[in-house]
Structures are given as structure tokens and as C-alpha cells.
CSV table of C-alpha atoms and ligand atoms in Angstrom, one decimal:
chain,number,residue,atom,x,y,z
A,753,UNK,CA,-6.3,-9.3,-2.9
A,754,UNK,CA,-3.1,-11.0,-2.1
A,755,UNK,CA,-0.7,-11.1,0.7
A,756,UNK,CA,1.5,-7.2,0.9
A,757,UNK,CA,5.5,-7.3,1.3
A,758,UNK,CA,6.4,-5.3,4.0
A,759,UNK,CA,9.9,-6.7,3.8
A,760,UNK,CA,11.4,-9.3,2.5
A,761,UNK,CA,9.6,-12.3,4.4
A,762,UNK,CA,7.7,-10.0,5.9
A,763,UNK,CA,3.8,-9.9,4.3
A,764,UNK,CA,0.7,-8.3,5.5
A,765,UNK,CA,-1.8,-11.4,5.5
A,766,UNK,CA,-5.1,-9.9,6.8
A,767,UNK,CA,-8.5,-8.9,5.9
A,768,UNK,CA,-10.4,-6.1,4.7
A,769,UNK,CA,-13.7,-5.4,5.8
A,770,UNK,CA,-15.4,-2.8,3.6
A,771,UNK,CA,-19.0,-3.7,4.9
A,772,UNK,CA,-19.0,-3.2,8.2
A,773,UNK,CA,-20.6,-0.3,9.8
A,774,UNK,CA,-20.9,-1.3,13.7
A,775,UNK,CA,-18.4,-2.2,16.2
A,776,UNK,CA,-19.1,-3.8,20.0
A,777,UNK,CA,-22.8,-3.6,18.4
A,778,UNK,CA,-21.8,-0.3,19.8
A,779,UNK,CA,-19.4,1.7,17.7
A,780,UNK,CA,-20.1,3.1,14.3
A,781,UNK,CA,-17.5,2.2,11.3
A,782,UNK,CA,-18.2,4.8,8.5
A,783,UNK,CA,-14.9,3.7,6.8
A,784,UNK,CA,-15.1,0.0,7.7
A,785,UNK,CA,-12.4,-1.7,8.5
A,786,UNK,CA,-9.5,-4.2,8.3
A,787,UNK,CA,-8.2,-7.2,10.7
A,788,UNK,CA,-4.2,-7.1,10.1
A,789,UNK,CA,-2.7,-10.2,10.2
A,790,UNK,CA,1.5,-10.3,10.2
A,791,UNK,CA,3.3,-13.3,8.8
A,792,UNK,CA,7.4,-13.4,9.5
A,793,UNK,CA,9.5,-16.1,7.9
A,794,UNK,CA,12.6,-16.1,10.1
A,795,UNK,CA,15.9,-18.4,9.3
A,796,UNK,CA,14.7,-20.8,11.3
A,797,UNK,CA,11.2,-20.3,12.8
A,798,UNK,CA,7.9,-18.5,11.4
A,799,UNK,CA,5.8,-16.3,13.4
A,800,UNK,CA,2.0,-15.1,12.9
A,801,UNK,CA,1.2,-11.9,14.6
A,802,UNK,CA,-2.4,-12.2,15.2
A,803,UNK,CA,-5.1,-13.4,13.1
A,804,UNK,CA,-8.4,-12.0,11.9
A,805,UNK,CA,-12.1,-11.7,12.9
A,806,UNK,CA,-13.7,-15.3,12.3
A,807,UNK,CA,-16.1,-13.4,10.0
A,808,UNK,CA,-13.0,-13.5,7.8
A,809,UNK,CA,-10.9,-16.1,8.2
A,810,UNK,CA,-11.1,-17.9,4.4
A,811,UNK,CA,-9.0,-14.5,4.0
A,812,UNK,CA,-6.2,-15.5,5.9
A,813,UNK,CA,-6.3,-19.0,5.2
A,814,UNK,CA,-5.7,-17.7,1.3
A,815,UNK,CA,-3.0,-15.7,2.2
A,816,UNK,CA,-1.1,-18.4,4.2
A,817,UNK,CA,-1.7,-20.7,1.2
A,818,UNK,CA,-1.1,-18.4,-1.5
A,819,UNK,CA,2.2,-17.9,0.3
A,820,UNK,CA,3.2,-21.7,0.7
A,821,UNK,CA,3.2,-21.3,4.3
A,822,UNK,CA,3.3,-24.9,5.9
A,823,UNK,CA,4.3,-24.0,9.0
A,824,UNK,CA,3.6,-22.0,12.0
A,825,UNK,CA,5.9,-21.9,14.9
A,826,UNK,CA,4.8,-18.9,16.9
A,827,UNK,CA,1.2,-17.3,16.7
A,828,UNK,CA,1.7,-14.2,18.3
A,829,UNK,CA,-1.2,-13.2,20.2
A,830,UNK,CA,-1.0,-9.2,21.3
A,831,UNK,CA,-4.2,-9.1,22.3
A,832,UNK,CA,-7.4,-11.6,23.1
A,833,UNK,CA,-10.3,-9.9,21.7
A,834,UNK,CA,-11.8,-11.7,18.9
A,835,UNK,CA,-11.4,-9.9,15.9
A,836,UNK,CA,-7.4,-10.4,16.3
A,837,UNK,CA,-7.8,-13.8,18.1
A,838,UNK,CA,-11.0,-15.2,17.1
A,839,UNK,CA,-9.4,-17.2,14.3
A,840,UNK,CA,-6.1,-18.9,16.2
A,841,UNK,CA,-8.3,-22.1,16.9
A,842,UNK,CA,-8.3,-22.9,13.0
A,843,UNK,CA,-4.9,-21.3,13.0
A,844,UNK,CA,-4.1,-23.7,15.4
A,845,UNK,CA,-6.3,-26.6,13.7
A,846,UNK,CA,-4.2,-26.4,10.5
A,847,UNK,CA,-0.5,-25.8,12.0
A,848,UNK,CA,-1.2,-28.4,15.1
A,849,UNK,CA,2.7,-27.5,15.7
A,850,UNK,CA,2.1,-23.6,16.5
A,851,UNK,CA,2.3,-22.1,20.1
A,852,UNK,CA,0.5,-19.6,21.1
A,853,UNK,CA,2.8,-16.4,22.4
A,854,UNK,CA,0.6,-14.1,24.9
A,855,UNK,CA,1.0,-12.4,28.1
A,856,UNK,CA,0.1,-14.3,31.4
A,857,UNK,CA,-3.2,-12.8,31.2
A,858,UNK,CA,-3.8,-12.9,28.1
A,859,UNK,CA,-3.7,-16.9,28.3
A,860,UNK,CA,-6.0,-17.1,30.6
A,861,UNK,CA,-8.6,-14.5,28.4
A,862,UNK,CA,-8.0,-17.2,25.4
A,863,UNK,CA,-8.8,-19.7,27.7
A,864,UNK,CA,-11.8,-18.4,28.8
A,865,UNK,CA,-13.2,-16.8,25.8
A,866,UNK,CA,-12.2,-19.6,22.9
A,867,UNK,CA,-11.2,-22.4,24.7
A,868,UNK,CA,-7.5,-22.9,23.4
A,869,UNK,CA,-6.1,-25.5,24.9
A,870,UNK,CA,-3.6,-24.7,28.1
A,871,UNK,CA,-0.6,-26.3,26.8
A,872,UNK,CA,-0.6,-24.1,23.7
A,873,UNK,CA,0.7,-21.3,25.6
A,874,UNK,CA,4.2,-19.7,25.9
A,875,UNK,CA,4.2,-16.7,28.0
A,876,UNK,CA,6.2,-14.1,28.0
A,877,UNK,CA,7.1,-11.2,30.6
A,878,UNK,CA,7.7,-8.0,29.8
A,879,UNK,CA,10.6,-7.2,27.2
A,880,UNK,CA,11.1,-11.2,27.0
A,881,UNK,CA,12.1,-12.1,23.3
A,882,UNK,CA,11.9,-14.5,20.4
A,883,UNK,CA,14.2,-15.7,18.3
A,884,UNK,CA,13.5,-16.6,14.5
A,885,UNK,CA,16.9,-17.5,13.3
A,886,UNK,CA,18.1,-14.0,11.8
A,887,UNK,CA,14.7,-12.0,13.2
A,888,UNK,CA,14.3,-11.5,17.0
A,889,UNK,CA,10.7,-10.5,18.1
A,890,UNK,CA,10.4,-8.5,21.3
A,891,UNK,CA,7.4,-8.2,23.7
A,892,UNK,CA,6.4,-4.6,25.0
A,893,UNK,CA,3.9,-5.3,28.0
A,894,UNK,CA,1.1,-2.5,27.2
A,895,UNK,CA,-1.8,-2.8,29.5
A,896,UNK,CA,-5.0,-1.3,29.1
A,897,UNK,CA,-4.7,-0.3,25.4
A,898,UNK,CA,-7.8,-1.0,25.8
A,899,UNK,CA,-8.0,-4.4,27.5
A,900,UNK,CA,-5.9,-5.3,30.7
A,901,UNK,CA,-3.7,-8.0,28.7
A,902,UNK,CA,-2.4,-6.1,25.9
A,903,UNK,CA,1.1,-6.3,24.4
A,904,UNK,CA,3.1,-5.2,21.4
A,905,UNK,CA,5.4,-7.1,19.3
A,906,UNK,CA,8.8,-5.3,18.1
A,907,UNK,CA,11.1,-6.7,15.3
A,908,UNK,CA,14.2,-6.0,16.2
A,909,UNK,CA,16.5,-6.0,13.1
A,910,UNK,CA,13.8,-4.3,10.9
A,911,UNK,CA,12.6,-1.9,13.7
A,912,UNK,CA,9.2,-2.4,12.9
A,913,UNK,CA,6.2,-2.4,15.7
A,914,UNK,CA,3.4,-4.6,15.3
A,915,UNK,CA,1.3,-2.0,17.6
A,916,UNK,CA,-1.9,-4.2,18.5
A,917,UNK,CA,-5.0,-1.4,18.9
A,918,UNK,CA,-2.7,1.1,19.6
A,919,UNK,CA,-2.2,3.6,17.4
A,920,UNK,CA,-4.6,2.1,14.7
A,921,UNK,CA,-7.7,3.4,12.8
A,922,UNK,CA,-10.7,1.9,11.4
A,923,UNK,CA,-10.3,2.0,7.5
A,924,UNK,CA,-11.0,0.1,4.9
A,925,UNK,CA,-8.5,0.9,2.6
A,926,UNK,CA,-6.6,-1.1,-0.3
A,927,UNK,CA,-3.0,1.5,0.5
A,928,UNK,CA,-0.5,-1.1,2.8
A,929,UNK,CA,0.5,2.2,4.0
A,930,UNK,CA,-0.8,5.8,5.1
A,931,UNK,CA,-1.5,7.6,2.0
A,932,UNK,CA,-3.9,10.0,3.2
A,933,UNK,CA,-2.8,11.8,6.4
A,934,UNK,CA,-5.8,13.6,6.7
A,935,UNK,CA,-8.6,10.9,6.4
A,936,UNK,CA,-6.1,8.7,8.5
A,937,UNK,CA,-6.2,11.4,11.2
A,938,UNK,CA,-9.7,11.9,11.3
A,939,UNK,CA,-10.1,7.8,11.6
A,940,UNK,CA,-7.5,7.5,13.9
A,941,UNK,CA,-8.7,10.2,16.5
A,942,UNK,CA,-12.1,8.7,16.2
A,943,UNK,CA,-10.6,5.5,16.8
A,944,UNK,CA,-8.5,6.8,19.8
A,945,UNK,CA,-11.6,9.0,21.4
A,946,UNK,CA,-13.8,5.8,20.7
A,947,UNK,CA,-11.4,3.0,22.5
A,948,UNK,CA,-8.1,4.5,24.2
A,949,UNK,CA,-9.6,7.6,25.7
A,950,UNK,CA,-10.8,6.1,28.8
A,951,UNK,CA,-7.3,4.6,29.8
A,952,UNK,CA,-5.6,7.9,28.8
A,953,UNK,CA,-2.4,7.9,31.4
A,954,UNK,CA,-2.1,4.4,30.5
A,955,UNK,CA,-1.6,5.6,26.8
A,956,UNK,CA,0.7,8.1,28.3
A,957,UNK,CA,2.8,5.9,29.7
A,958,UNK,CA,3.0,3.3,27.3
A,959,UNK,CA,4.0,6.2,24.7
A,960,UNK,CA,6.7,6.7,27.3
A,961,UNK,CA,7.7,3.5,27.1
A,962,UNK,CA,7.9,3.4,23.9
A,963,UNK,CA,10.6,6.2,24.0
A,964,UNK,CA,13.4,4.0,23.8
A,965,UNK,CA,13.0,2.0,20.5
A,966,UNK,CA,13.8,3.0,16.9
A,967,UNK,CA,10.6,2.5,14.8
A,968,UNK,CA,10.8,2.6,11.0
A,969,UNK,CA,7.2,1.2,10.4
A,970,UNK,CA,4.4,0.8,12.9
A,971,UNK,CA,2.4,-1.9,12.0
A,972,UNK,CA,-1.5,-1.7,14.0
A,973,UNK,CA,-4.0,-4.1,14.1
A,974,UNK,CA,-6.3,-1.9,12.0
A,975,UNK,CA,-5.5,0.3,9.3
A,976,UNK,CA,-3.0,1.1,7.5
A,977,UNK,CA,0.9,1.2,8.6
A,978,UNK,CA,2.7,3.9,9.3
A,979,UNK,CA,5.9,4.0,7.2
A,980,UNK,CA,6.0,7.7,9.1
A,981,UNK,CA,5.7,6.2,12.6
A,982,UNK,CA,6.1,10.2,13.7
A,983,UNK,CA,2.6,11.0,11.8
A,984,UNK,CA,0.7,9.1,14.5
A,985,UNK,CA,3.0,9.1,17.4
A,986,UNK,CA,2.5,13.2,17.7
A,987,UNK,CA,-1.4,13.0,17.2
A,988,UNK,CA,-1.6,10.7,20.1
A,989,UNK,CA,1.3,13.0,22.1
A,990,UNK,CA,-1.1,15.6,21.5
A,991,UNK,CA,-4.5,13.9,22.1
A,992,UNK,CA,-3.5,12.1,25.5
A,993,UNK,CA,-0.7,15.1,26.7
A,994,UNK,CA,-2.1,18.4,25.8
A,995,UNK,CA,-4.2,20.7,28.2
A,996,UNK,CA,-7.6,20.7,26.9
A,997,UNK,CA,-8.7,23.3,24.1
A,998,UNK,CA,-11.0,26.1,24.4
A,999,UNK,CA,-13.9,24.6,22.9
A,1000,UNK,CA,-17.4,23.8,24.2
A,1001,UNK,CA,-19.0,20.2,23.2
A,1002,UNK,CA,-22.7,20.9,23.2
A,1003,UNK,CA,-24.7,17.7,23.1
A,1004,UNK,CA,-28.9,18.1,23.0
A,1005,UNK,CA,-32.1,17.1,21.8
A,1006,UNK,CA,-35.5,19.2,21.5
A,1007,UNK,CA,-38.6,18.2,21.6
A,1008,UNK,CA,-41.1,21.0,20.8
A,1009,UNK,CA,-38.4,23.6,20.7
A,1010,UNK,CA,-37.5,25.6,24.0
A,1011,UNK,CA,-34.5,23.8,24.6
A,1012,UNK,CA,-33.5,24.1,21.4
A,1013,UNK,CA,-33.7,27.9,21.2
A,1014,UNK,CA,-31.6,28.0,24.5
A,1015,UNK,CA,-29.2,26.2,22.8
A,1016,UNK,CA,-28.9,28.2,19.9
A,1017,UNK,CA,-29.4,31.4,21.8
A,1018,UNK,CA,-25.9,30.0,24.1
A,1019,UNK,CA,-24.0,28.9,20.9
A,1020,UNK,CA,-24.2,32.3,19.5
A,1021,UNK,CA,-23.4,33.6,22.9
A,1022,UNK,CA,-20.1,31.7,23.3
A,1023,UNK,CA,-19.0,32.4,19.6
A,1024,UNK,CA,-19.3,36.4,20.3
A,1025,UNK,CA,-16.8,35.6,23.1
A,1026,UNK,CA,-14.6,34.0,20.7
A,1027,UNK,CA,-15.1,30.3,22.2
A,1028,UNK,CA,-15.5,27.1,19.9
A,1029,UNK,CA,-18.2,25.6,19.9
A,1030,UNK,CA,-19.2,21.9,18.6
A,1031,UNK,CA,-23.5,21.2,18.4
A,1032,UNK,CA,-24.8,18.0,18.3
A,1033,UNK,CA,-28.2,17.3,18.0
A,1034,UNK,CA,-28.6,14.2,18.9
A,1035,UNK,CA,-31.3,12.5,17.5
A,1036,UNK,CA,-29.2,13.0,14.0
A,1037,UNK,CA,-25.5,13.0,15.4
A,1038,UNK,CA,-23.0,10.1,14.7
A,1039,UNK,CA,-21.5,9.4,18.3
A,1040,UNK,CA,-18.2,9.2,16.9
A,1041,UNK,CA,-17.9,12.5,16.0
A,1042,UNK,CA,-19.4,13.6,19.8
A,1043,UNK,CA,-16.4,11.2,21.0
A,1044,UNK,CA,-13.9,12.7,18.8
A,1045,UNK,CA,-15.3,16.5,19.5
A,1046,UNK,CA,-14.8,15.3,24.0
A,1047,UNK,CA,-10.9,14.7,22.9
A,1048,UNK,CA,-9.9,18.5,22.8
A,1049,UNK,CA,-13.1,20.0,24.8
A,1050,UNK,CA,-12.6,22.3,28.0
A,1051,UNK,CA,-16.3,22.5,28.7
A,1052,UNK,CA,-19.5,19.9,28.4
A,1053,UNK,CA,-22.7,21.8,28.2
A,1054,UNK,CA,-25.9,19.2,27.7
A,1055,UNK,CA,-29.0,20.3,26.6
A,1056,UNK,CA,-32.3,18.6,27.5
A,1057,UNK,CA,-35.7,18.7,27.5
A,1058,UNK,CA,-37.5,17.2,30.9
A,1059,UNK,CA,-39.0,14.2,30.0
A,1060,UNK,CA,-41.2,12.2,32.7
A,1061,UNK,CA,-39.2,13.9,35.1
A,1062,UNK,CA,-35.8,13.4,33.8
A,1063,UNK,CA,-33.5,13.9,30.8
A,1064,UNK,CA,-34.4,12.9,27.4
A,1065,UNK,CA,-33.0,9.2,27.1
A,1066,UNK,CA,-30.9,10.1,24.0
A,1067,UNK,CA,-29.1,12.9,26.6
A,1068,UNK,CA,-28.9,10.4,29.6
A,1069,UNK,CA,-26.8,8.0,26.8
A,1070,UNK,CA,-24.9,10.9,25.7
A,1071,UNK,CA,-23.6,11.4,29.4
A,1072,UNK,CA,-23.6,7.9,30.4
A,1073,UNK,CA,-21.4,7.7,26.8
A,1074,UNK,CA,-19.1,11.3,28.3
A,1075,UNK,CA,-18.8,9.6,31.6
A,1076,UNK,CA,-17.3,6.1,30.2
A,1077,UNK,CA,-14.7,8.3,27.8
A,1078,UNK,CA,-13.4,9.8,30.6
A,1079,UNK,CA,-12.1,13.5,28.9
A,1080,UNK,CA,-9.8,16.0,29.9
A,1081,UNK,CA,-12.9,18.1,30.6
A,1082,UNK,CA,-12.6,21.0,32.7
A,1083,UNK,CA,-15.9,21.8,33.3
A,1084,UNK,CA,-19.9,21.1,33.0
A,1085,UNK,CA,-23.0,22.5,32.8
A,1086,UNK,CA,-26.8,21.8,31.9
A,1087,UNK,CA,-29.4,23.0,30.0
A,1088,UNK,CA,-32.6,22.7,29.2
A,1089,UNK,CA,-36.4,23.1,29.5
A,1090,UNK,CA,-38.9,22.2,31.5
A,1091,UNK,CA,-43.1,21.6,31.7
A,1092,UNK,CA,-44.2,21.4,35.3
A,1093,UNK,CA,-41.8,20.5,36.9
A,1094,UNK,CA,-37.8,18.6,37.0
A,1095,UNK,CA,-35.2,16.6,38.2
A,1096,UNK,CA,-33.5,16.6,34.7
A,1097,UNK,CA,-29.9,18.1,36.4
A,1098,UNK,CA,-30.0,15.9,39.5
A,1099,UNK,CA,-30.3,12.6,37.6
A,1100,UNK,CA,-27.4,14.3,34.7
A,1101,UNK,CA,-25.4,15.0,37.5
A,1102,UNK,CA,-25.2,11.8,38.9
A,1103,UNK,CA,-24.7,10.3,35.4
A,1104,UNK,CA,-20.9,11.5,35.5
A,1105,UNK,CA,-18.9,10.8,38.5
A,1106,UNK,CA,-16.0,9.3,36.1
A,1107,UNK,CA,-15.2,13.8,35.0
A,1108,UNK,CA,-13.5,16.0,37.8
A,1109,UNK,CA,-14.8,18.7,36.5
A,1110,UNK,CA,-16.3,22.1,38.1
A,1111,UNK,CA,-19.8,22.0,37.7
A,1112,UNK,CA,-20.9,25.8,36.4
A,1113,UNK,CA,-24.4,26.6,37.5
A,1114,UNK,CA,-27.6,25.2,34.9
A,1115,UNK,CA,-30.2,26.8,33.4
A,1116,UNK,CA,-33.6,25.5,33.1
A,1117,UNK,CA,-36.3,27.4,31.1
A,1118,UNK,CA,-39.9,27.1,32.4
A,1119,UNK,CA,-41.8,26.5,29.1
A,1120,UNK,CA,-40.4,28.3,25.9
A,1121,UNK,CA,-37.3,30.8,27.4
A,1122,UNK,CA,-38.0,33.9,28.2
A,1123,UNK,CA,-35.5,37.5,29.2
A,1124,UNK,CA,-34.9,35.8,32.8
A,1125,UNK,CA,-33.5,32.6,30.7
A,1126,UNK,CA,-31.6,34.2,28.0
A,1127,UNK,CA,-29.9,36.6,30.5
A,1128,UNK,CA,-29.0,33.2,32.6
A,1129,UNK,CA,-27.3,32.2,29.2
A,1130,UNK,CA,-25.3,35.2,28.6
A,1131,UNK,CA,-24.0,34.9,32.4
A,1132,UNK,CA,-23.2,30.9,31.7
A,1133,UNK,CA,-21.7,32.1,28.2
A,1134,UNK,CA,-19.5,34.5,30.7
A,1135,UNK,CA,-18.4,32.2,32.7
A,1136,UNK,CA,-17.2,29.3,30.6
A,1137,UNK,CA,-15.0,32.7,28.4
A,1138,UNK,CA,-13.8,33.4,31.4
A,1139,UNK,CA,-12.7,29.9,32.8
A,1140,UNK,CA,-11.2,29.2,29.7
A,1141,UNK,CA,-9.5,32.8,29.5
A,1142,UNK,CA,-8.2,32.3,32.9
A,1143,UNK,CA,-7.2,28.3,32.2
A,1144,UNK,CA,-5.2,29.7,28.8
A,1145,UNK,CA,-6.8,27.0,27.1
A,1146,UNK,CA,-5.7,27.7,23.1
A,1147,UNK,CA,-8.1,28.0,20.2
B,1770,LIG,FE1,-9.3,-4.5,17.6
B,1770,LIG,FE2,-9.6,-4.5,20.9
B,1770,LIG,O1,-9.7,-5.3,19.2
């Protein structure tokens, strides 16, 4: 595919990666993906806003080629990790001219992790800019979106915002722009849940900041743009503003059955008393979705079965996972079953210091559940109706 006009001297030069299905060897990709890569020809001076995964980077050399680039004042890098940066040493191999634009910390990250050499570097403080004859490129310090050195890049005279991570998705998708709002939502959210959740009042405030600029087009480092900057802008509002929802995220596994007829038993429960509830089994659930579900969730209840003493493994990762993503939980609770004997809520409990959250009272079954158990249920199912009730958390 060739390199996209966004405007006049203004292309989208990235990649597309259709194929891949894991991120971080950690996050799953059912969509794929894309590396965006911004080339801006100013009067006097060219720009690259960031480059591509390595895995890609015969993609961007087309584009740059294909284009008649042959030369690079500024690359512009918003962000160090690799699959935006992991391609400005050959960058920087065929334009032996270019600079390399970052934040203070942000040099010292390329430094360490590709070895660009120190005298490559312009830095820039925050709301420094750039000129490129007739363009001017602005830097908006944005820390922790997700790493500590982030920035984003804002073209003045075309209002455009060349938003790093922030505010992106992971699709692979052939549109330049957002065709689809609802697949782009879903994507997005999983994509905020997955990587922005955890430094949520950072979000907040860098949405703040971002408050005083006129934005025609956002431009992310994955996905497709936003020619509708509102679109995305109000999800994440919502996502990183909003009091938490009443909904219950139910994560379990079952291994001969008692825990997983407590499980049902307390999804039917809650659902009588009119409260959402999201079941994941999770020896077949996509993590993603669990991370997307935690965005909007009052209440965590985890299911497990005891298993040499302690949780199932899958459930430890599954709190371990709750714990790093850092929710607007409200509040927790176990579940779960037990042989001879337990320490499954001890060890769950101390799994997730990251959530302030109440803890409401567990309830582990003895063997298969019996009245004692389901009643226990019924009262849990009571209580979280009741929190949530009292909380005014919206359906
Ligand atoms: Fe898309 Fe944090 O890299």
C-alpha cells in the first residue's frame, strides 16, 4: 500500500501489521495492528514523527522512497518503546543529517535501549516548538501514557495531534481514518483498559491539558485517525472520569465443578437484583475482554477452586493481572471451593494491594455447596445490590 495524504505534505508513512496476535508477549491483538509513521514536508525543514516496529521497517523505507524524500531534518520521537522507535537507527543510517527530537528522558531511554548516539539529540521542554518554514510543531509533555517519557506532537497551522499511545487502538485496518465507530470503540477501550488504565489520573490530567488546543484530526500511533477527534476524546472522558458502573466482573475457573455452581448460583443471584454481571471463565476467556469488562466494574468477585492450598494459578494471574490495571473498583470479594482445607482468600487478598476497595466477606464451599453456601451467596448477592444501590452507581 502506498504512503496516505493527510494534507497537503502531510502523508501517513507507516505499517500495517495484519498478523500479529500478541503484544509485550503479553497482550492479545485479535485485530492486529499498525505502527503509524508521520512524514511533514515543511517550507524549509522535514519532520518524521516516529517510525515503525523493526519487524517492519522495509515499509517505511518504501514510503519514504516512493515519496522522493531525501531528507530528514527532525525525527520526532514521542515515545521510546520500540515499535515507534525501534527503526530511527536505520532512519538515522540513511538521513545521517536527521536529529532526533525527544524529551529529556526520553534521550536517555534511546540511549539505553538502541544505542543512538548522544549527539543526535535535541530536547525539548514542555510546550517548546519547531519550526518547519510555514508548519510549526509543538511538544505537549505527556508522562506516563504509558511510559514515564511520553510526549505528543501538535501541528499548529493544521491543528492536527500526532497523539503517541494515547488515544489509539490496535487495528489493522486499510481506512486512514475511523470508519467504524463501533469496532474502533471496542479496540480502543481494550486498548486503553490494556495500557492507560493503570496511570488513569495521569490520563486525566493530560486530557486536561489538552483542553486548550483546537484539534481537527488526532493522529495516534496505532490505528486509525480521528478526523472526529470528539469520537475518542469523550470515550476516554468517560473511561478515566466516570464513577464506576453497577456491574460485577466475575473472573473463575472450576475444576470438578463446586466452584462453578457457586458461581452460577451468585450470577443468577445478582441478575434478580437487577445488577450486571460479566463471567469469565478463565481457562477459555481472552484477557482483553476481562481488562475491558474492569474499566466500568463497581465490584470484583473471583472464583476459585483451592488448589495445593491456594488459588488456582489461572485466578492468582487474573488478580495479579486486576491488581496491575489498577480500576475504579469499589469493592471485592472471593469465592470458591474447597477439599480439606484453604488459604485460597489469604494468598487472593494479598495479591491486590494496588485496589482500595472494601473487601465484602467470601464464601468458601466445603466440597460441592450445599443450603449453608447458597444462602452465603444470596447474602453476598445482597450486599454488593445494596452497595451499589447506595453508591448510585448507573446501569
Ligand atoms: Fe505503541 Fe508504548 O508503544
Amino acid at each position: 500500500m502506498k504512503a496516505r495524504e493527510i494534507r497537503p505534505k502531510i502523508h501517513s508513512v507507516g505499517a500495517i501489521d495484519w498478523d500479529r496476535r500478541l503484544f509485550d508477549a503479553l497482550i492479545p491483538l485479535p485485530d492486529g495492528t499498525s505502527y503509524n509513521s508521520y512524514l511533514i514536508e515543511g517550507s524549509t525543514k522535514t519532520a518524521l514523527i516516529d517510525t515503525v516496529d523493526p519487524s517492519t521497517e522495509q515499509v517505511l523505507i518504501n514510503h519514504l522512497n516512493q515519496l522522493g524524500v531525501e531528507n530528514i531534518d527532525y525525527v520526532i520521537a514521542n515515545h521510546a518503546e520500540q515499535d515507534h522507535s525501534g527503526t530511527i537507527p536505520s532512519i538515522l543510517k540513511k538521513y545521517p543529517q536527521a536529529q532526533v527530537v525527544a524529551t529529556p528522558r526520553c534521550k536517555g531511554m534511546l540511549i539505553d535501549l538502541l544505542m543512538v548516539p548522544e549527539e543526535k539529540f535535541i530536547t525539548v521542554n514542555d510546550k517548546d516548538t519547531i519550526s518547519l518554514g510555514d508548519r510549526t510543531l509543538e511538544f505537549i509533555h505527556a508522562p506516563w501514557v504509558h511510559w514515564p517519557e511520553t510526549m505528543l506532537t501538535y501541528l499548529k497551522e493544521d491543528k492536527v495531534l500526532f497523539s503517541c499511545d494515547f488515544l489509539g487502538s490496535h487495528i489493522a485496518t486499510t481506512d486512514l481514518y475511523v470508519t467504524d465507530e463501533g469496532q474502533v470503540y471496542e479496540a480502543a477501550k481494550r486498548y486503553y483498559a490494556e495500557i492507560m488504565m493503570p496511570f488513569r489520573t495521569n490520563v486525566q490530567k493530560n486530557l486536561e491539558k489538552l483542553e486548550g488546543y483546537q484539534i481537527d484530526i488526532i493522529a495516534p500511533s496505532h490505528g486509525p485517525l480521528y478526523d472526529k477527534p470528539e469520537f475518542i476524546l469523550k470515550a476516554y472522558r468517560s473511561w478515566a472520569f466516570d464513577e464506576p458502573r453497577n456491574i460485577v466482573v466475575l473472573p473463575y475457573i472450576s475444576m470438578h465443578g463446586s466452584t462453578q455452581k457457586m458461581v452460577e448460583y451468585l450470577v443468577a443471584a445478582l441478575a434478580e437484583r437487577n445488577v450486571t454481571v460479566k463471567q469469565f471463565n478463565l481457562s477459555v476467556a481472552d484477557v482483553g475482554k476481562l481488562a475491558m469488562a474492569l474499566v466500568d466494574a463497581a465490584t470484583l468477585v473471583i472464583g476459585t477452586p483451592t488448589v495445593l492450598v491456594g488459588p488456582h494459578p489461572n485466578v492468582a494471574y487474573a488478580a495479579l493481572l486486576a491488581n496491575a490495571l489498577k480500576p475504579k473498583l469499589q469493592f471485592v470479594s472471593i469465592i470458591g471451593s474447597y477439599g480439606w482445607g484453604s488459604k485460597a482468600v489469604e494468598q487472593l487478598s494479598g495479591m491486590i494491594p494496588n485496589l482500595k476497595v472494601e473487601v465484602l466477606g467470601p464464601v468458601l464451599s466445603k466440597g460441592f455447596p450445599k443450603e449453608a453456601d447458597f444462602k452465603a451467596l444470596d447474602n453476598l448477592a445482597d450486599t454488593i445490590a445494596q452497595r451499589h444501590r447506595t453508591h448510585g452507581f448507573a446501569q
